[in-house]
PDB file of C-alpha atoms in Angstrom:
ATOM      1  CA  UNK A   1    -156.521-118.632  77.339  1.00  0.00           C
ATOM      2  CA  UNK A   2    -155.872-116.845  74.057  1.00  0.00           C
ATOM      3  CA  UNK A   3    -156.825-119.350  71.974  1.00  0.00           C
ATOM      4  CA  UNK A   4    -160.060-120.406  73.788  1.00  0.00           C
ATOM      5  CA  UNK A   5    -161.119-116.219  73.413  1.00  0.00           C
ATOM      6  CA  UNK A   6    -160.415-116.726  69.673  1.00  0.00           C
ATOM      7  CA  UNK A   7    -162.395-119.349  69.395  1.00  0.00           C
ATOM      8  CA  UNK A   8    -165.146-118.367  71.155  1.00  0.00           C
ATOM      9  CA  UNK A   9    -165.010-114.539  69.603  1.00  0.00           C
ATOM     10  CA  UNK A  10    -166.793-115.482  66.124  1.00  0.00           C
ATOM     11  CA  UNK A  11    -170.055-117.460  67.792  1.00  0.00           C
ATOM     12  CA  UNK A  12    -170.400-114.385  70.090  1.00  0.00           C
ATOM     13  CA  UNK A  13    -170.096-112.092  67.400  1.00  0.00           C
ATOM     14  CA  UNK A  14    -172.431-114.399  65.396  1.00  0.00           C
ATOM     15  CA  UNK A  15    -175.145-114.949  67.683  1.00  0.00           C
ATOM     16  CA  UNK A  16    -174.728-111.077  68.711  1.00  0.00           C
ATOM     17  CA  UNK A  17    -174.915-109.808  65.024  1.00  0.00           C
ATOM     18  CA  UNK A  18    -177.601-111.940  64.377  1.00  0.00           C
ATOM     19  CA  UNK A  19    -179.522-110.942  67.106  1.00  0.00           C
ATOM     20  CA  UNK A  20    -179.806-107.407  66.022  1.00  0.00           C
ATOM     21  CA  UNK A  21    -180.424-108.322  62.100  1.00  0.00           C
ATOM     22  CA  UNK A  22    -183.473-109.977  63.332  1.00  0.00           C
ATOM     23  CA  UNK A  23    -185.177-113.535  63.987  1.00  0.00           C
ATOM     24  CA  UNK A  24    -185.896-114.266  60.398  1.00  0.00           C
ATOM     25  CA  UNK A  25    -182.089-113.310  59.316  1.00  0.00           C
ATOM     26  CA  UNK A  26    -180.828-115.709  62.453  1.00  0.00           C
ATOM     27  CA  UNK A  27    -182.991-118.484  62.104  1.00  0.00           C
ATOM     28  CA  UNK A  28    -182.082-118.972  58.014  1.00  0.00           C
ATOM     29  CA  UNK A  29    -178.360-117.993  59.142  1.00  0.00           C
ATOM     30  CA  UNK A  30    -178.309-120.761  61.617  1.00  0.00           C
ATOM     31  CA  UNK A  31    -179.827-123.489  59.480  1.00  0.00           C
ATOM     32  CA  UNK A  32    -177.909-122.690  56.077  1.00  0.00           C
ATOM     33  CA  UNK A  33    -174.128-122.410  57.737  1.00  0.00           C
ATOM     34  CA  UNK A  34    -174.032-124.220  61.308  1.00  0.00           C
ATOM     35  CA  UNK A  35    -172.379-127.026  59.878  1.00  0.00           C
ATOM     36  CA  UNK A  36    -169.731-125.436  57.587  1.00  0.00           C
ATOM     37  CA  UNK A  37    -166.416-124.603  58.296  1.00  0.00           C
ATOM     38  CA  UNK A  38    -165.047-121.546  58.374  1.00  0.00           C
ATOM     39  CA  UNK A  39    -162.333-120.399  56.059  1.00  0.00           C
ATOM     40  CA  UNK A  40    -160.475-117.085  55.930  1.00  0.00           C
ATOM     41  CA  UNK A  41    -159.717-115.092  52.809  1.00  0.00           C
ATOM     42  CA  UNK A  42    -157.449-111.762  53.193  1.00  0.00           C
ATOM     43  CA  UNK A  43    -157.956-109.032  50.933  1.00  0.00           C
ATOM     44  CA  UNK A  44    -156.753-105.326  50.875  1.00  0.00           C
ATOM     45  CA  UNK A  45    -154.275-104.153  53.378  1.00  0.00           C
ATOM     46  CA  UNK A  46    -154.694-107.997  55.207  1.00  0.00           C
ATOM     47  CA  UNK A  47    -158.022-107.229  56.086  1.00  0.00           C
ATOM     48  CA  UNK A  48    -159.294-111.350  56.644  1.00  0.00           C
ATOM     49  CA  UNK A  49    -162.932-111.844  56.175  1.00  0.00           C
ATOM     50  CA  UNK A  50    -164.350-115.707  57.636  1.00  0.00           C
ATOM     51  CA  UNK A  51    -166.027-117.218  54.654  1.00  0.00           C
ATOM     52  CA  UNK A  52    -168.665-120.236  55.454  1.00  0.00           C
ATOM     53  CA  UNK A  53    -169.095-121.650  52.307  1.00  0.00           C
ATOM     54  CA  UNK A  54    -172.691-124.003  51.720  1.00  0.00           C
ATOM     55  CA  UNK A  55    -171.634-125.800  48.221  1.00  0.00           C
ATOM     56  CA  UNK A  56    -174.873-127.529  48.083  1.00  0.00           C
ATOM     57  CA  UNK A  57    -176.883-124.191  48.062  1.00  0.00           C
ATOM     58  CA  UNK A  58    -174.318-122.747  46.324  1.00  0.00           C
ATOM     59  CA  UNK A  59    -174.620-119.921  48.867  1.00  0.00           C
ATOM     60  CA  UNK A  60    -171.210-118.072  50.908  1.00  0.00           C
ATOM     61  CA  UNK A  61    -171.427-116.113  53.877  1.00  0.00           C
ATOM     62  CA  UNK A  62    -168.964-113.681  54.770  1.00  0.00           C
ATOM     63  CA  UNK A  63    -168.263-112.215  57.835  1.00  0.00           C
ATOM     64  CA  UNK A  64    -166.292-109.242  58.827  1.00  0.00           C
ATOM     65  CA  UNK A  65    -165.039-107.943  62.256  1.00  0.00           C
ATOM     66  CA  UNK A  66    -166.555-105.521  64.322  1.00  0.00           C
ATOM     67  CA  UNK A  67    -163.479-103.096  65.004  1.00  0.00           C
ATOM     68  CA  UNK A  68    -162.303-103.445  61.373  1.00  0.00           C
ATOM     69  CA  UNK A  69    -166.012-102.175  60.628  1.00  0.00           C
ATOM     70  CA  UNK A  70    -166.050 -98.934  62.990  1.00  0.00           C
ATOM     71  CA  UNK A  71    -162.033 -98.285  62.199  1.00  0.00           C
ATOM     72  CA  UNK A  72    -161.818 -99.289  58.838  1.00  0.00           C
ATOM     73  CA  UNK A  73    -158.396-100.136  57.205  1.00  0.00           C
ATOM     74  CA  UNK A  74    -156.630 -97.289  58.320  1.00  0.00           C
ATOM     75  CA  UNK A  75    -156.464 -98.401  62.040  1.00  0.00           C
ATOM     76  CA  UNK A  76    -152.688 -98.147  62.326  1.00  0.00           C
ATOM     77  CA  UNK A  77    -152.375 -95.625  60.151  1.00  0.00           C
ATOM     78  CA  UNK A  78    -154.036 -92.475  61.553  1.00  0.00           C
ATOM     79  CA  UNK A  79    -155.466 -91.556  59.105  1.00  0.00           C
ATOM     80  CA  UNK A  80    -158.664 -92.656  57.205  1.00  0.00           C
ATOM     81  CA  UNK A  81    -159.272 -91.836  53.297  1.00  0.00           C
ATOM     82  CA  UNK A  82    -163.162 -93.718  53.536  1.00  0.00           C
ATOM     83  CA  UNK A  83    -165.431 -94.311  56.393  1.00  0.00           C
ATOM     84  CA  UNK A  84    -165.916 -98.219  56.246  1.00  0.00           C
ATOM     85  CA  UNK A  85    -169.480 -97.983  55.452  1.00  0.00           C
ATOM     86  CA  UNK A  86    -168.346 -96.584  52.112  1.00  0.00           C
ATOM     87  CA  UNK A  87    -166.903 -99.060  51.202  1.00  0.00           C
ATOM     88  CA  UNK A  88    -168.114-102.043  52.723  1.00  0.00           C
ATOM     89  CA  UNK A  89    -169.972-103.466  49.588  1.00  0.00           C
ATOM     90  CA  UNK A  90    -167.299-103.459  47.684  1.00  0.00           C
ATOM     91  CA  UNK A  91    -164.807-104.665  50.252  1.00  0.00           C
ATOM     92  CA  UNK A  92    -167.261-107.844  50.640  1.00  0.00           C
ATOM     93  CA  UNK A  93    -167.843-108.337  47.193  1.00  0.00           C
ATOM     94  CA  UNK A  94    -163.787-108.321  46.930  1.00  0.00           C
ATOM     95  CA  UNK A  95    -163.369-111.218  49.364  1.00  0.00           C
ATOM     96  CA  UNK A  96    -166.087-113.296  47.862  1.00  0.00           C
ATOM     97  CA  UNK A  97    -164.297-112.946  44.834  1.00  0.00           C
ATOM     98  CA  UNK A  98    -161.086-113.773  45.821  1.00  0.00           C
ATOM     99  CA  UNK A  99    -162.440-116.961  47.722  1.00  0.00           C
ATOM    100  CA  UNK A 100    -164.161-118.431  44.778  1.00  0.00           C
ATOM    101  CA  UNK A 101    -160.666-117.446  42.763  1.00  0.00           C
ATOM    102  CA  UNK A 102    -158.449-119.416  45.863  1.00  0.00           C
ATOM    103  CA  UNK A 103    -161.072-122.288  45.821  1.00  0.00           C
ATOM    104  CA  UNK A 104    -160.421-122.871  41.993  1.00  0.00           C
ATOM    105  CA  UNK A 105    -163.887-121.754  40.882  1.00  0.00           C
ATOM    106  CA  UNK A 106    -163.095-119.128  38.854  1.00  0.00           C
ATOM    107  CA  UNK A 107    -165.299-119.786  36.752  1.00  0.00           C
ATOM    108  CA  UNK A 108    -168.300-119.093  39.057  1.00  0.00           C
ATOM    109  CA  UNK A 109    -169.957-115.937  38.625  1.00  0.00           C
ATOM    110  CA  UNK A 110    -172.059-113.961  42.131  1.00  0.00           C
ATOM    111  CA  UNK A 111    -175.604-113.722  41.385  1.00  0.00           C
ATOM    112  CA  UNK A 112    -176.966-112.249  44.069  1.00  0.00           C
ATOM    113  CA  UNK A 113    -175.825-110.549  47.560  1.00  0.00           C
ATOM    114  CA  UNK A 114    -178.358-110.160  50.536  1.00  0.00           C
ATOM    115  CA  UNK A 115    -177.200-108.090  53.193  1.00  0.00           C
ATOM    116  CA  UNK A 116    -177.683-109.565  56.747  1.00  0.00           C
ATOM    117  CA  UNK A 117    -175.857-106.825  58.681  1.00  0.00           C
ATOM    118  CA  UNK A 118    -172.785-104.536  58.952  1.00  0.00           C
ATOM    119  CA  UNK A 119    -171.021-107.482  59.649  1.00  0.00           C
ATOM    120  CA  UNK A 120    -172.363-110.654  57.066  1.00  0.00           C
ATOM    121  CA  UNK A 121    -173.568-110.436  53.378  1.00  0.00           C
ATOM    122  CA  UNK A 122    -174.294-113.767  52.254  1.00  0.00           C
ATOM    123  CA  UNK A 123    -173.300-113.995  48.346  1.00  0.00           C
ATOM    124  CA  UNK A 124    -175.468-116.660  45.806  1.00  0.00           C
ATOM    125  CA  UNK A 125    -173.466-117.774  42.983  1.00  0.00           C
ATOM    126  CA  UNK A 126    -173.398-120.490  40.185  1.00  0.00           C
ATOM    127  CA  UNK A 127    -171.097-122.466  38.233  1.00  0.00           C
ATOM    128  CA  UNK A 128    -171.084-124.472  35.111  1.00  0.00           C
ATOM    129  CA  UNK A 129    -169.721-127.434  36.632  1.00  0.00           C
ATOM    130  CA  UNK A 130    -172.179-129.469  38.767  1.00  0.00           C
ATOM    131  CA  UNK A 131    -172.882-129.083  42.352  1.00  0.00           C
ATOM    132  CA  UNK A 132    -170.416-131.855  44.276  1.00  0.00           C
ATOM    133  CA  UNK A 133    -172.522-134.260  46.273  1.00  0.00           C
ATOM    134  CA  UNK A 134    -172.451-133.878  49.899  1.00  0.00           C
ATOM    135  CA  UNK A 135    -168.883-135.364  51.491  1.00  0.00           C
ATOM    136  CA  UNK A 136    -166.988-134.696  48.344  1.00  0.00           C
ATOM    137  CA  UNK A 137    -163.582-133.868  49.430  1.00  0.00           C
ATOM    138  CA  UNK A 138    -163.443-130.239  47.570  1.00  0.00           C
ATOM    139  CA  UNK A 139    -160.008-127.535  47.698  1.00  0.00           C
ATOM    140  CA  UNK A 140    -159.373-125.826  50.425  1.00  0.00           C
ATOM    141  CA  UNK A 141    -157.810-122.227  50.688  1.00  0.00           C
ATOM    142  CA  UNK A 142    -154.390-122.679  50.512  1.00  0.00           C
ATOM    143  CA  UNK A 143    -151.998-122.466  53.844  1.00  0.00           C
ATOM    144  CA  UNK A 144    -154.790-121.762  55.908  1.00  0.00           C
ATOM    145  CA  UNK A 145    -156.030-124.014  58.773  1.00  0.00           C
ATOM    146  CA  UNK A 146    -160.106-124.823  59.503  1.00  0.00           C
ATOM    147  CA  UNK A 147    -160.960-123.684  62.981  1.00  0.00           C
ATOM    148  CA  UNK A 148    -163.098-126.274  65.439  1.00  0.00           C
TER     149      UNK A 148
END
């Protein structure tokens, strides 16, 4: 039961997000990342952050969590030094960083962020090495399983 909640918590969150940001913001959502797999990068005090990563387009989007967005880090802490909107840019900026460091492209640099909502930022970024053609078998983030 667990698990199948799990599962289905990121396509409702998704499709619930999206919804608010707006048809346009849904409709180029839905046709850039449907088929990508999610990853998870974990940043700051284990905050995770699902990354759906379009090589071709050389395009991420990363997705935060609802509660972590309204509570922040601080959640079993009591305390709170930053309201999360403060430092939300930064905190998303952080994990696309980190996943472009864990996926060996360290290299690449972020050229551009559009903000979708509170909850995805989709991150442009290039890289001198050549875009792999589609089915290339490419790194994955390191002890972490693919949800589907």
């Amino acid at each position: 039961m667990a698990t199948t909640v799990r599962r289905l918590a990121l396509p409702l969150m998704l499709v619930g997000s999206l919804g608010i940001s707006g048809c346009t913001g849904f409709g180029y959502i839905s046709q850039t990342y449907v088929s990508q797999v999610p990853q998870v990068v974990t940043i700051g005090c284990n905050e995770p952050y699902e990354i759906y990563d379009n090589r071709q387009r050389r395009r991420v989007l990363v997705v935060s969590n609802a509660l972590r967005e309204v509570a922040g880090c601080e959640l079993g802490r009591g305390g709170m030094d930053r309201a999360p909107a403060e430092t939300r840019p930064a905190r998303f900026r952080a994990a696309m960083r980190t996943y472009l460091d864990e996926t060996a492209r360290e290299d690449c640099k972020i050229t551009g962020e559009t903000v979708f909502s509170d909850l995805q930022t989709e991150f442009a970024y290039a890289c001198d090495a050549p875009v792999e053609p589609r089915g290339t078998v490419v790194p994955r983030l390191p002890g972490r399983r693919t949800q589907r």
